[in-house]
Every structure is written in C-alpha cells, then in structure tokens.
C-alpha cells in the first residue's frame, strides 16, 4: 500500500536546507562541527515526485525475471532477520554543483540549480543485494538488475528505475533498511532502498518494490533520457562554511574545515588556495580515508587584511584524479567538479 504525500515529509528549516521544488539541498555550514556522518535532519533529499508512505507490514520486495531460477518475495521482517552489513557511503546527486556551470563558467545548464549540498554520507545497514540474488537462484546468464521504486510514476516515464550491471549488483550494493542507526526515514526510502557505493545518486533507488533480473541488456528512461553516461562520481570538495561567510579575525589564525570525496577511490591530498589559485597549501586530512564516502580536513589561514576573498579547495584521489579549474560544458549539467570559488568576507573581530 502506498499513500502519496507532500514532496518531502521531514522539516526543512532554512538554516539547514535550500529548497528547490521537490528537492532540498543541504547548506554546507550545517556540517560544521558535525561528526563523520550527515545527520538525517540535514541530509539532502532528491525526489522525482513525492515521498510515499509505505506500510512495512504488507510491503514485499519481489525479485523476478529470466536471470533468476527461483523468483522470491521478501517481507520487511524477513529482510531484517538476514545477515546484515554496515557501510559508510556517500550518496550524491549527479547534478550536484550544477549551479556553478552558470555562476562560474557563464554557461548555465538547465535543471535543479544545486550548489554543493546535494551530497550526504550516512551509515547504512542492510542486506547485501548479492545475498538476495543468490537466494533467488541468480543464473550465470544474468546481465542486468533493474530495481524500481514504489513512489508515484514520474510524468509519462513510469516508476523511477535504473538498471545496474550484474557485476556491480553482486559486488558492494546494499539493500538498506537503516540509516545512521535508525529505520530508514520515509524521505530516504523506507522500508528499503539500494545503496550503490561510488555511483551517481540515481542508482540508489529508494522505496524499493521490485527487482527484475534479465539475461540481456536493459534500459530505462533513467539511463537513456536522464543520467545517460554517468556512473561513478568525480572528485569534489566543499568548505563547511556559508556562501559569503563573514569570518572575524582577531590575531589568531582561522581554522577552516571541509570535506572532499570521490566515487573512484580514497582522497589522498587536498590543497587550498586563498589567492585565486596562484598558490596552494596542503590541508590536513583527518582520520580514516574511506573509499566510498568522504575525507574531512582542515587548514589554517591568517588573512592580514579585512576584505573579500575567494577560497578554493582541490582534492586528488588515489587514482590520481583531481579537480580542474574549469570543466567542459555538460549538456545536462552533471558532474560539475571544477574547483569551486567560495566567496567570503574577512572582518575585524
Ligand atoms: N524511487 C526513487 N528512488 C530515487 C529517487 C526517486 O525520485 N525515486 N531519486 C534518486 C536520486 S536522483 C538521488 S540523487 C537519490 C537521493 O537520495 P536521498 O533523497 O536519500 O538523498 O535517490 C535516488 N533514488
Ligand atoms: Mo540525483
């Protein structure tokens, strides 16, 4: 059973979110002073239609299709009773940063004008998709796995769905029912969603209802009309500061915090510039550097004079991938990963 509701159910206070239609972007200052994970009260929401309310007691996750020997349906309690895994994983919208195609490169891309807040890292707990596929007798001939959401159909395109190759489905994909130690909240996919490490957010289908396993390549509007040719997320960085932050100086250096991430590997280096990219200083990375989530860092800065400055952060991951100063135009405005020019004002404290 599905009850359609307003686009997003959780509160969206203005100090934590910027709302774009049925989507809500996290303000980066909301991560300041937070731990590794993005708390649920500030985790971004990207909905094609609206958050459905689903009754877990009658909910079933059906696995079917020619790629399986014994189609199965699993209930919520059954899923929760299976061996579980817990992963720290980032979910990021492919359109995160789209606004900067226009504001930084004077070549605006249509679509939701996300700043950098279309990302969050949570601790997800659930059952590996591999386990469910094995339970349903996955065949060696299986090619693609097509998860569909139970939210209302999007325009004329049907339910939100996007095929995954069987190799990824059998690797590190989770059918998650918990987020940061709580049952998945309605806005983030209750009763269960996919979590697809390193891949664009659209791969992580929420409100899972149905998973089809094929023996030939599948397509859906979400890999042909929308999000074609986007798979893993590129390297990006953000400061945990408001846009146009006012920073007060009073003789002691400022300590600026930020986070960097990549869908392709660990972050190994972050450099920061305060002079428009003429000189770069290494930031100090904190703690464990997780593959599919983000790295926290800080840098000290002692501006000599009050005034307007532009902060820039540039990360490099273990594959050598880094952030350019300018990136080529993308027709859909996906994957903006050039160094973002973050304006601040330094005032005497
Ligand atoms: N069923 C369904 N799954 C979905 C979506 C959706 O609208 N419906 N949006 C996708 C997109 S584009 C993104 S970026 C992520 C966002 O996850 P979040 O809202 O939990 O942050 O969910 C994905 N999964
Ligand atoms: Mo997305």
Short mmCIF file of C-alpha atoms and ligand atoms in Angstrom, two decimals:
data_model
loop_
_atom_site.label_atom_id
_atom_site.label_comp_id
_atom_site.label_asym_id
_atom_site.label_seq_id
_atom_site.Cartn_x
_atom_site.Cartn_y
_atom_site.Cartn_z
CA UNK A 1 0.00 0.00 0.00
CA UNK A 2 1.27 3.46 -0.87
CA UNK A 3 -0.05 6.81 0.30
CA UNK A 4 1.13 9.81 -1.72
CA UNK A 5 2.13 12.81 0.39
CA UNK A 6 3.70 16.24 0.09
CA UNK A 7 7.02 16.16 -1.76
CA UNK A 8 9.20 15.90 1.38
CA UNK A 9 7.94 14.94 4.85
CA UNK A 10 10.75 15.94 7.18
CA UNK A 11 11.09 19.56 8.34
CA UNK A 12 13.28 21.70 6.06
CA UNK A 13 14.41 24.60 8.25
CA UNK A 14 16.05 27.41 6.29
CA UNK A 15 19.29 27.26 8.28
CA UNK A 16 19.85 23.63 7.19
CA UNK A 17 18.34 23.46 3.69
CA UNK A 18 17.78 25.34 0.49
CA UNK A 19 14.61 24.01 -1.16
CA UNK A 20 14.43 23.54 -4.95
CA UNK A 21 10.90 22.37 -5.84
CA UNK A 22 10.55 18.75 -4.67
CA UNK A 23 14.24 18.63 -3.72
CA UNK A 24 16.10 20.01 -0.72
CA UNK A 25 19.79 20.78 -0.67
CA UNK A 26 21.91 20.77 2.50
CA UNK A 27 23.64 24.01 3.41
CA UNK A 28 27.31 23.19 3.88
CA UNK A 29 27.57 25.21 7.10
CA UNK A 30 25.21 22.57 8.52
CA UNK A 31 28.16 20.10 8.53
CA UNK A 32 30.29 22.43 10.63
CA UNK A 33 31.05 20.81 13.99
CA UNK A 34 29.36 17.57 12.95
CA UNK A 35 30.96 14.15 13.08
CA UNK A 36 31.70 11.95 10.13
CA UNK A 37 28.09 11.27 9.11
CA UNK A 38 25.44 13.68 7.86
CA UNK A 39 22.62 13.68 10.43
CA UNK A 40 19.24 12.73 8.98
CA UNK A 41 17.78 16.15 9.87
CA UNK A 42 20.11 17.76 7.31
CA UNK A 43 20.64 15.02 4.69
CA UNK A 44 19.64 16.28 1.22
CA UNK A 45 16.50 14.89 -0.46
CA UNK A 46 16.08 14.37 -4.17
CA UNK A 47 12.56 13.26 -5.14
CA UNK A 48 11.20 12.94 -8.66
CA UNK A 49 7.64 13.19 -7.32
CA UNK A 50 6.94 12.88 -3.60
CA UNK A 51 7.82 10.78 -0.58
CA UNK A 52 5.33 7.87 -0.34
CA UNK A 53 4.26 6.40 3.00
CA UNK A 54 4.62 2.64 2.79
CA UNK A 55 3.21 0.10 5.24
CA UNK A 56 6.09 -2.24 6.14
CA UNK A 57 3.66 -4.93 7.33
CA UNK A 58 2.27 -5.51 3.83
CA UNK A 59 5.35 -4.42 1.86
CA UNK A 60 7.18 -7.03 -0.24
CA UNK A 61 10.39 -6.83 -2.22
CA UNK A 62 9.88 -9.00 -5.31
CA UNK A 63 12.82 -10.45 -7.23
CA UNK A 64 11.89 -11.86 -10.63
CA UNK A 65 12.96 -12.18 -14.26
CA UNK A 66 14.69 -14.67 -16.56
CA UNK A 67 18.03 -14.18 -14.77
CA UNK A 68 16.70 -15.99 -11.68
CA UNK A 69 15.92 -19.70 -11.15
CA UNK A 70 13.50 -19.18 -8.24
CA UNK A 71 11.75 -15.78 -8.10
CA UNK A 72 11.29 -14.69 -4.49
CA UNK A 73 9.46 -12.07 -2.43
CA UNK A 74 10.89 -10.90 0.88
CA UNK A 75 8.99 -9.14 3.69
CA UNK A 76 10.40 -6.43 5.96
CA UNK A 77 10.91 -8.69 9.00
CA UNK A 78 12.45 -11.38 6.83
CA UNK A 79 14.94 -8.86 5.46
CA UNK A 80 15.81 -7.61 8.94
CA UNK A 81 16.43 -11.17 10.11
CA UNK A 82 19.04 -11.85 7.42
CA UNK A 83 22.78 -11.37 7.92
CA UNK A 84 23.41 -7.64 7.63
CA UNK A 85 26.31 -5.43 6.64
CA UNK A 86 27.02 -1.83 7.61
CA UNK A 87 28.73 0.62 5.25
CA UNK A 88 29.64 4.31 5.42
CA UNK A 89 28.71 5.51 1.96
CA UNK A 90 28.11 8.87 0.26
CA UNK A 91 25.02 9.41 -1.84
CA UNK A 92 25.40 12.33 -4.23
CA UNK A 93 23.14 13.60 -6.98
CA UNK A 94 24.79 13.66 -10.42
CA UNK A 95 23.55 17.26 -10.71
CA UNK A 96 25.29 18.38 -7.52
CA UNK A 97 27.17 21.62 -8.29
CA UNK A 98 25.17 22.32 -11.46
CA UNK A 99 24.73 25.97 -10.45
CA UNK A 100 28.47 26.58 -10.98
CA UNK A 101 28.27 25.87 -14.71
CA UNK A 102 26.36 29.15 -14.82
CA UNK A 103 27.81 31.15 -11.94
CA UNK A 104 31.47 30.22 -12.51
CA UNK A 105 31.72 29.28 -16.17
CA UNK A 106 28.97 31.55 -17.59
CA UNK A 107 27.41 28.61 -19.39
CA UNK A 108 24.33 27.69 -17.35
CA UNK A 109 22.94 24.16 -17.57
CA UNK A 110 19.18 23.64 -17.21
CA UNK A 111 17.83 21.64 -14.26
CA UNK A 112 17.86 21.99 -10.48
CA UNK A 113 20.45 24.60 -9.59
CA UNK A 114 22.20 22.65 -6.83
CA UNK A 115 25.13 24.29 -5.07
CA UNK A 116 27.37 21.66 -3.45
CA UNK A 117 24.77 20.40 -0.96
CA UNK A 118 23.37 17.50 -3.00
CA UNK A 119 25.53 15.03 -1.07
CA UNK A 120 25.49 13.29 2.29
CA UNK A 121 27.32 10.44 3.99
CA UNK A 122 25.37 8.04 6.19
CA UNK A 123 25.99 4.76 7.94
CA UNK A 124 23.74 2.35 6.03
CA UNK A 125 22.78 -1.07 7.33
CA UNK A 126 21.06 -3.73 5.31
CA UNK A 127 21.38 -6.94 3.37
CA UNK A 128 23.90 -7.22 0.50
CA UNK A 129 21.94 -7.39 -2.77
CA UNK A 130 24.22 -10.31 -3.67
CA UNK A 131 22.68 -12.31 -0.82
CA UNK A 132 19.11 -11.76 -2.09
CA UNK A 133 20.12 -12.57 -5.67
CA UNK A 134 21.71 -15.82 -4.52
CA UNK A 135 18.59 -16.70 -2.51
CA UNK A 136 16.59 -16.23 -5.71
CA UNK A 137 18.95 -18.52 -7.65
CA UNK A 138 20.77 -15.98 -9.82
CA UNK A 139 21.86 -17.62 -13.08
CA UNK A 140 25.30 -17.28 -14.67
CA UNK A 141 23.48 -15.81 -17.71
CA UNK A 142 22.18 -12.82 -15.67
CA UNK A 143 23.17 -9.50 -17.29
CA UNK A 144 21.33 -6.59 -15.67
CA UNK A 145 19.38 -5.90 -12.49
CA UNK A 146 16.55 -3.35 -12.64
CA UNK A 147 15.35 -2.00 -9.26
CA UNK A 148 12.09 0.04 -9.29
CA UNK A 149 10.74 2.48 -6.73
CA UNK A 150 7.21 2.47 -5.28
CA UNK A 151 6.89 6.27 -5.45
CA UNK A 152 4.35 7.71 -7.91
CA UNK A 153 5.27 7.38 -11.60
CA UNK A 154 7.29 10.31 -12.92
CA UNK A 155 5.49 12.12 -15.77
CA UNK A 156 4.96 9.55 -18.56
CA UNK A 157 8.09 7.60 -17.74
CA UNK A 158 6.70 5.20 -15.15
CA UNK A 159 8.27 4.27 -11.84
CA UNK A 160 11.76 5.54 -11.09
CA UNK A 161 14.11 2.71 -12.07
CA UNK A 162 17.61 2.30 -13.45
CA UNK A 163 19.44 -0.86 -14.49
CA UNK A 164 22.69 -1.92 -12.84
CA UNK A 165 25.09 -4.44 -14.38
CA UNK A 166 25.06 -7.78 -12.55
CA UNK A 167 28.77 -7.40 -11.67
CA UNK A 168 28.09 -4.27 -9.59
CA UNK A 169 24.91 -5.79 -8.12
CA UNK A 170 26.93 -8.82 -6.93
CA UNK A 171 29.78 -6.65 -5.61
CA UNK A 172 29.06 -3.99 -2.95
CA UNK A 173 25.40 -2.95 -3.36
CA UNK A 174 23.29 -2.90 -0.21
CA UNK A 175 19.52 -3.21 0.26
CA UNK A 176 19.48 -0.80 3.19
CA UNK A 177 16.79 -0.56 5.87
CA UNK A 178 18.72 1.55 8.39
CA UNK A 179 20.34 5.00 8.16
CA UNK A 180 22.60 6.26 10.96
CA UNK A 181 21.24 3.59 13.29
CA UNK A 182 17.55 4.40 12.72
CA UNK A 183 14.98 2.76 10.48
CA UNK A 184 15.25 4.39 7.06
CA UNK A 185 13.19 7.62 7.24
CA UNK A 186 10.31 7.91 4.71
CA UNK A 187 12.10 10.61 2.69
CA UNK A 188 15.18 8.40 2.28
CA UNK A 189 13.38 5.28 1.10
CA UNK A 190 11.52 3.45 3.90
CA UNK A 191 11.16 0.49 4.12
CA UNK A 192 14.25 -0.25 1.96
CA UNK A 193 16.46 1.39 -0.65
CA UNK A 194 19.51 0.49 -2.64
CA UNK A 195 22.84 1.98 -1.67
CA UNK A 196 25.26 1.80 -4.61
CA UNK A 197 28.73 2.90 -3.43
CA UNK A 198 30.61 5.34 -5.65
CA UNK A 199 27.86 5.67 -8.23
CA UNK A 200 25.56 8.59 -9.07
CA UNK A 201 22.67 9.01 -6.62
CA UNK A 202 20.04 7.86 -9.12
CA UNK A 203 21.47 4.33 -8.88
CA UNK A 204 20.43 4.20 -5.21
CA UNK A 205 16.72 3.58 -5.82
CA UNK A 206 14.50 4.46 -2.84
CA UNK A 207 11.26 2.75 -1.75
CA UNK A 208 12.30 -0.47 -3.45
CA UNK A 209 9.43 -2.67 -4.55
CA UNK A 210 10.66 -4.77 -7.37
CA UNK A 211 13.94 -6.03 -8.77
CA UNK A 212 13.99 -7.59 -12.24
CA UNK A 213 16.98 -9.67 -13.32
CA UNK A 214 17.48 -10.03 -17.08
CA UNK A 215 19.63 -12.13 -19.40
CA UNK A 216 20.09 -9.26 -21.86
CA UNK A 217 20.88 -5.57 -21.52
CA UNK A 218 18.06 -3.46 -20.06
CA UNK A 219 17.40 0.24 -20.39
CA UNK A 220 15.09 2.67 -18.61
CA UNK A 221 14.46 6.39 -19.09
CA UNK A 222 16.93 6.87 -16.19
CA UNK A 223 19.87 5.68 -18.23
CA UNK A 224 18.72 6.87 -21.65
CA UNK A 225 16.71 10.13 -21.33
CA UNK A 226 18.07 11.19 -17.90
CA UNK A 227 21.51 10.45 -16.49
CA UNK A 228 22.91 8.80 -19.66
CA UNK A 229 26.64 8.10 -19.50
CA UNK A 230 27.07 8.88 -15.81
CA UNK A 231 28.24 6.14 -13.48
CA UNK A 232 30.90 6.92 -10.89
CA UNK A 233 31.12 10.26 -9.12
CA UNK A 234 34.15 12.52 -9.78
CA UNK A 235 36.38 14.18 -7.13
CA UNK A 236 34.89 17.21 -5.34
CA UNK A 237 35.46 19.39 -2.29
CA UNK A 238 33.46 21.76 -0.10
CA UNK A 239 34.14 24.10 2.79
CA UNK A 240 31.85 23.79 5.83
CA UNK A 241 31.03 27.48 5.51
CA UNK A 242 28.03 29.54 4.44
CA UNK A 243 28.21 31.08 0.98
CA UNK A 244 29.54 34.63 1.53
CA UNK A 245 30.59 33.66 5.08
CA UNK A 246 31.73 36.52 7.34
CA UNK A 247 34.93 35.45 9.07
CA UNK A 248 36.11 37.55 12.02
CA UNK A 249 39.89 37.83 12.58
CA UNK A 250 41.38 38.81 15.91
CA UNK A 251 45.09 37.95 15.81
CA UNK A 252 44.79 34.15 15.82
CA UNK A 253 44.70 32.21 12.56
CA UNK A 254 41.34 30.99 11.32
CA UNK A 255 40.79 27.23 11.13
CA UNK A 256 38.71 26.30 8.10
CA UNK A 257 37.13 22.87 7.79
CA UNK A 258 35.96 21.00 4.75
CA UNK A 259 35.35 17.61 3.19
CA UNK A 260 36.39 16.01 -0.12
CA UNK A 261 35.09 12.90 -1.84
CA UNK A 262 35.40 10.77 -4.95
CA UNK A 263 33.42 7.85 -6.30
CA UNK A 264 36.64 6.26 -7.54
CA UNK A 265 38.89 5.94 -4.54
CA UNK A 266 40.31 7.36 -1.34
CA UNK A 267 41.18 11.03 -1.12
CA UNK A 268 44.96 11.28 -0.75
CA UNK A 269 45.54 15.06 -0.97
CA UNK A 270 43.64 18.29 -0.51
CA UNK A 271 45.12 21.68 -1.35
CA UNK A 272 43.62 25.07 -0.59
CA UNK A 273 44.19 28.46 -2.23
CA UNK A 274 43.30 31.87 -0.81
CA UNK A 275 44.63 33.93 -3.73
CA UNK A 276 42.60 32.82 -6.71
CA UNK A 277 44.75 29.76 -7.44
CA UNK A 278 48.23 31.39 -7.59
CA UNK A 279 49.47 29.48 -4.56
CA UNK A 280 48.19 26.29 -2.90
CA UNK A 281 48.69 24.94 0.62
CA UNK A 282 48.18 21.38 1.77
CA UNK A 283 45.23 20.85 4.07
CA UNK A 284 45.50 18.35 6.91
CA UNK A 285 43.41 15.22 6.37
CA UNK A 286 41.70 13.66 9.38
CA UNK A 287 41.04 10.09 10.36
CA UNK A 288 40.31 7.15 8.15
CA UNK A 289 40.06 7.74 4.43
CA UNK A 290 37.13 5.71 3.25
CA UNK A 291 36.76 4.69 -0.34
CA UNK A 292 33.08 5.39 -0.87
CA UNK A 293 32.49 8.26 1.50
CA UNK A 294 34.39 11.48 2.25
CA UNK A 295 37.53 12.74 3.94
CA UNK A 296 37.41 15.52 6.49
CA UNK A 297 40.21 18.11 6.53
CA UNK A 298 41.19 21.47 7.93
CA UNK A 299 43.58 24.25 7.06
CA UNK A 300 44.69 27.33 8.99
CA UNK A 301 44.60 30.75 7.43
CA UNK A 302 45.78 34.12 8.75
CA UNK A 303 44.48 36.80 6.37
CA UNK A 304 46.38 40.03 7.02
CA UNK A 305 43.65 42.42 5.95
CA UNK A 306 39.88 42.50 6.11
CA UNK A 307 38.13 42.34 2.78
CA UNK A 308 36.64 39.96 0.26
CA UNK A 309 38.44 36.73 -0.57
CA UNK A 310 37.79 33.63 -2.63
CA UNK A 311 38.50 30.23 -1.04
CA UNK A 312 39.36 27.29 -3.30
CA UNK A 313 39.85 23.63 -2.36
CA UNK A 314 41.17 20.96 -4.71
CA UNK A 315 41.34 17.26 -3.87
CA UNK A 316 43.11 14.33 -5.51
CA UNK A 317 42.10 10.70 -5.11
CA UNK A 318 44.23 7.57 -5.11
CA UNK A 319 43.66 7.04 -8.86
CA UNK A 320 45.33 10.42 -9.48
CA UNK A 321 42.02 12.03 -10.46
CA UNK A 322 41.82 15.64 -9.33
CA UNK A 323 39.74 18.79 -9.77
CA UNK A 324 40.42 21.10 -12.73
CA UNK A 325 39.88 24.87 -12.55
CA UNK A 326 37.39 24.72 -15.43
CA UNK A 327 35.49 21.75 -16.77
CA UNK A 328 33.95 21.28 -20.21
CA UNK A 329 30.28 22.01 -20.63
CA UNK A 330 28.00 19.07 -19.89
CA UNK A 331 24.64 19.08 -21.73
CA UNK A 332 22.71 18.02 -18.60
CA UNK A 333 24.89 19.86 -16.12
CA UNK A 334 26.05 16.69 -14.39
CA UNK A 335 29.37 16.10 -12.67
CA UNK A 336 30.48 19.67 -12.05
CA UNK A 337 33.77 19.01 -10.32
CA UNK A 338 35.88 22.04 -11.13
CA UNK A 339 37.34 23.82 -8.09
CA UNK A 340 34.53 25.90 -6.61
CA UNK A 341 35.25 29.59 -5.92
CA UNK A 342 33.77 30.14 -2.47
CA UNK A 343 33.38 33.84 -1.60
CA UNK A 344 33.97 35.01 1.99
CA UNK A 345 34.34 38.35 3.75
CA UNK A 346 37.01 38.80 6.38
CA UNK A 347 36.13 41.36 9.04
CA UNK A 348 37.96 42.60 12.15
CA UNK A 349 36.69 40.64 15.16
N1 LIG B 1 12.35 5.64 -6.14
C1 LIG B 1 13.16 6.68 -6.24
N2 LIG B 1 14.46 6.50 -5.98
C2 LIG B 1 15.33 7.54 -6.08
C3 LIG B 1 14.88 8.83 -6.49
C4 LIG B 1 13.48 9.00 -6.72
O1 LIG B 1 12.99 10.09 -7.02
N3 LIG B 1 12.66 7.89 -6.60
N4 LIG B 1 15.80 9.84 -6.66
C5 LIG B 1 17.19 9.39 -6.93
C6 LIG B 1 18.16 10.45 -6.97
S1 LIG B 1 18.24 11.33 -8.42
C7 LIG B 1 19.05 10.66 -5.94
S2 LIG B 1 20.28 11.80 -6.08
C8 LIG B 1 18.95 9.90 -4.67
C9 LIG B 1 18.77 10.85 -3.49
O2 LIG B 1 18.68 10.16 -2.28
P1 LIG B 1 18.16 10.92 -0.96
O3 LIG B 1 16.89 11.64 -1.31
O4 LIG B 1 18.01 9.88 0.09
O5 LIG B 1 19.23 11.92 -0.58
O6 LIG B 1 17.87 8.99 -4.67
C10 LIG B 1 17.64 8.34 -5.91
N5 LIG B 1 16.64 7.33 -5.75
MO1 LIG B 2 20.15 12.57 -8.34
#
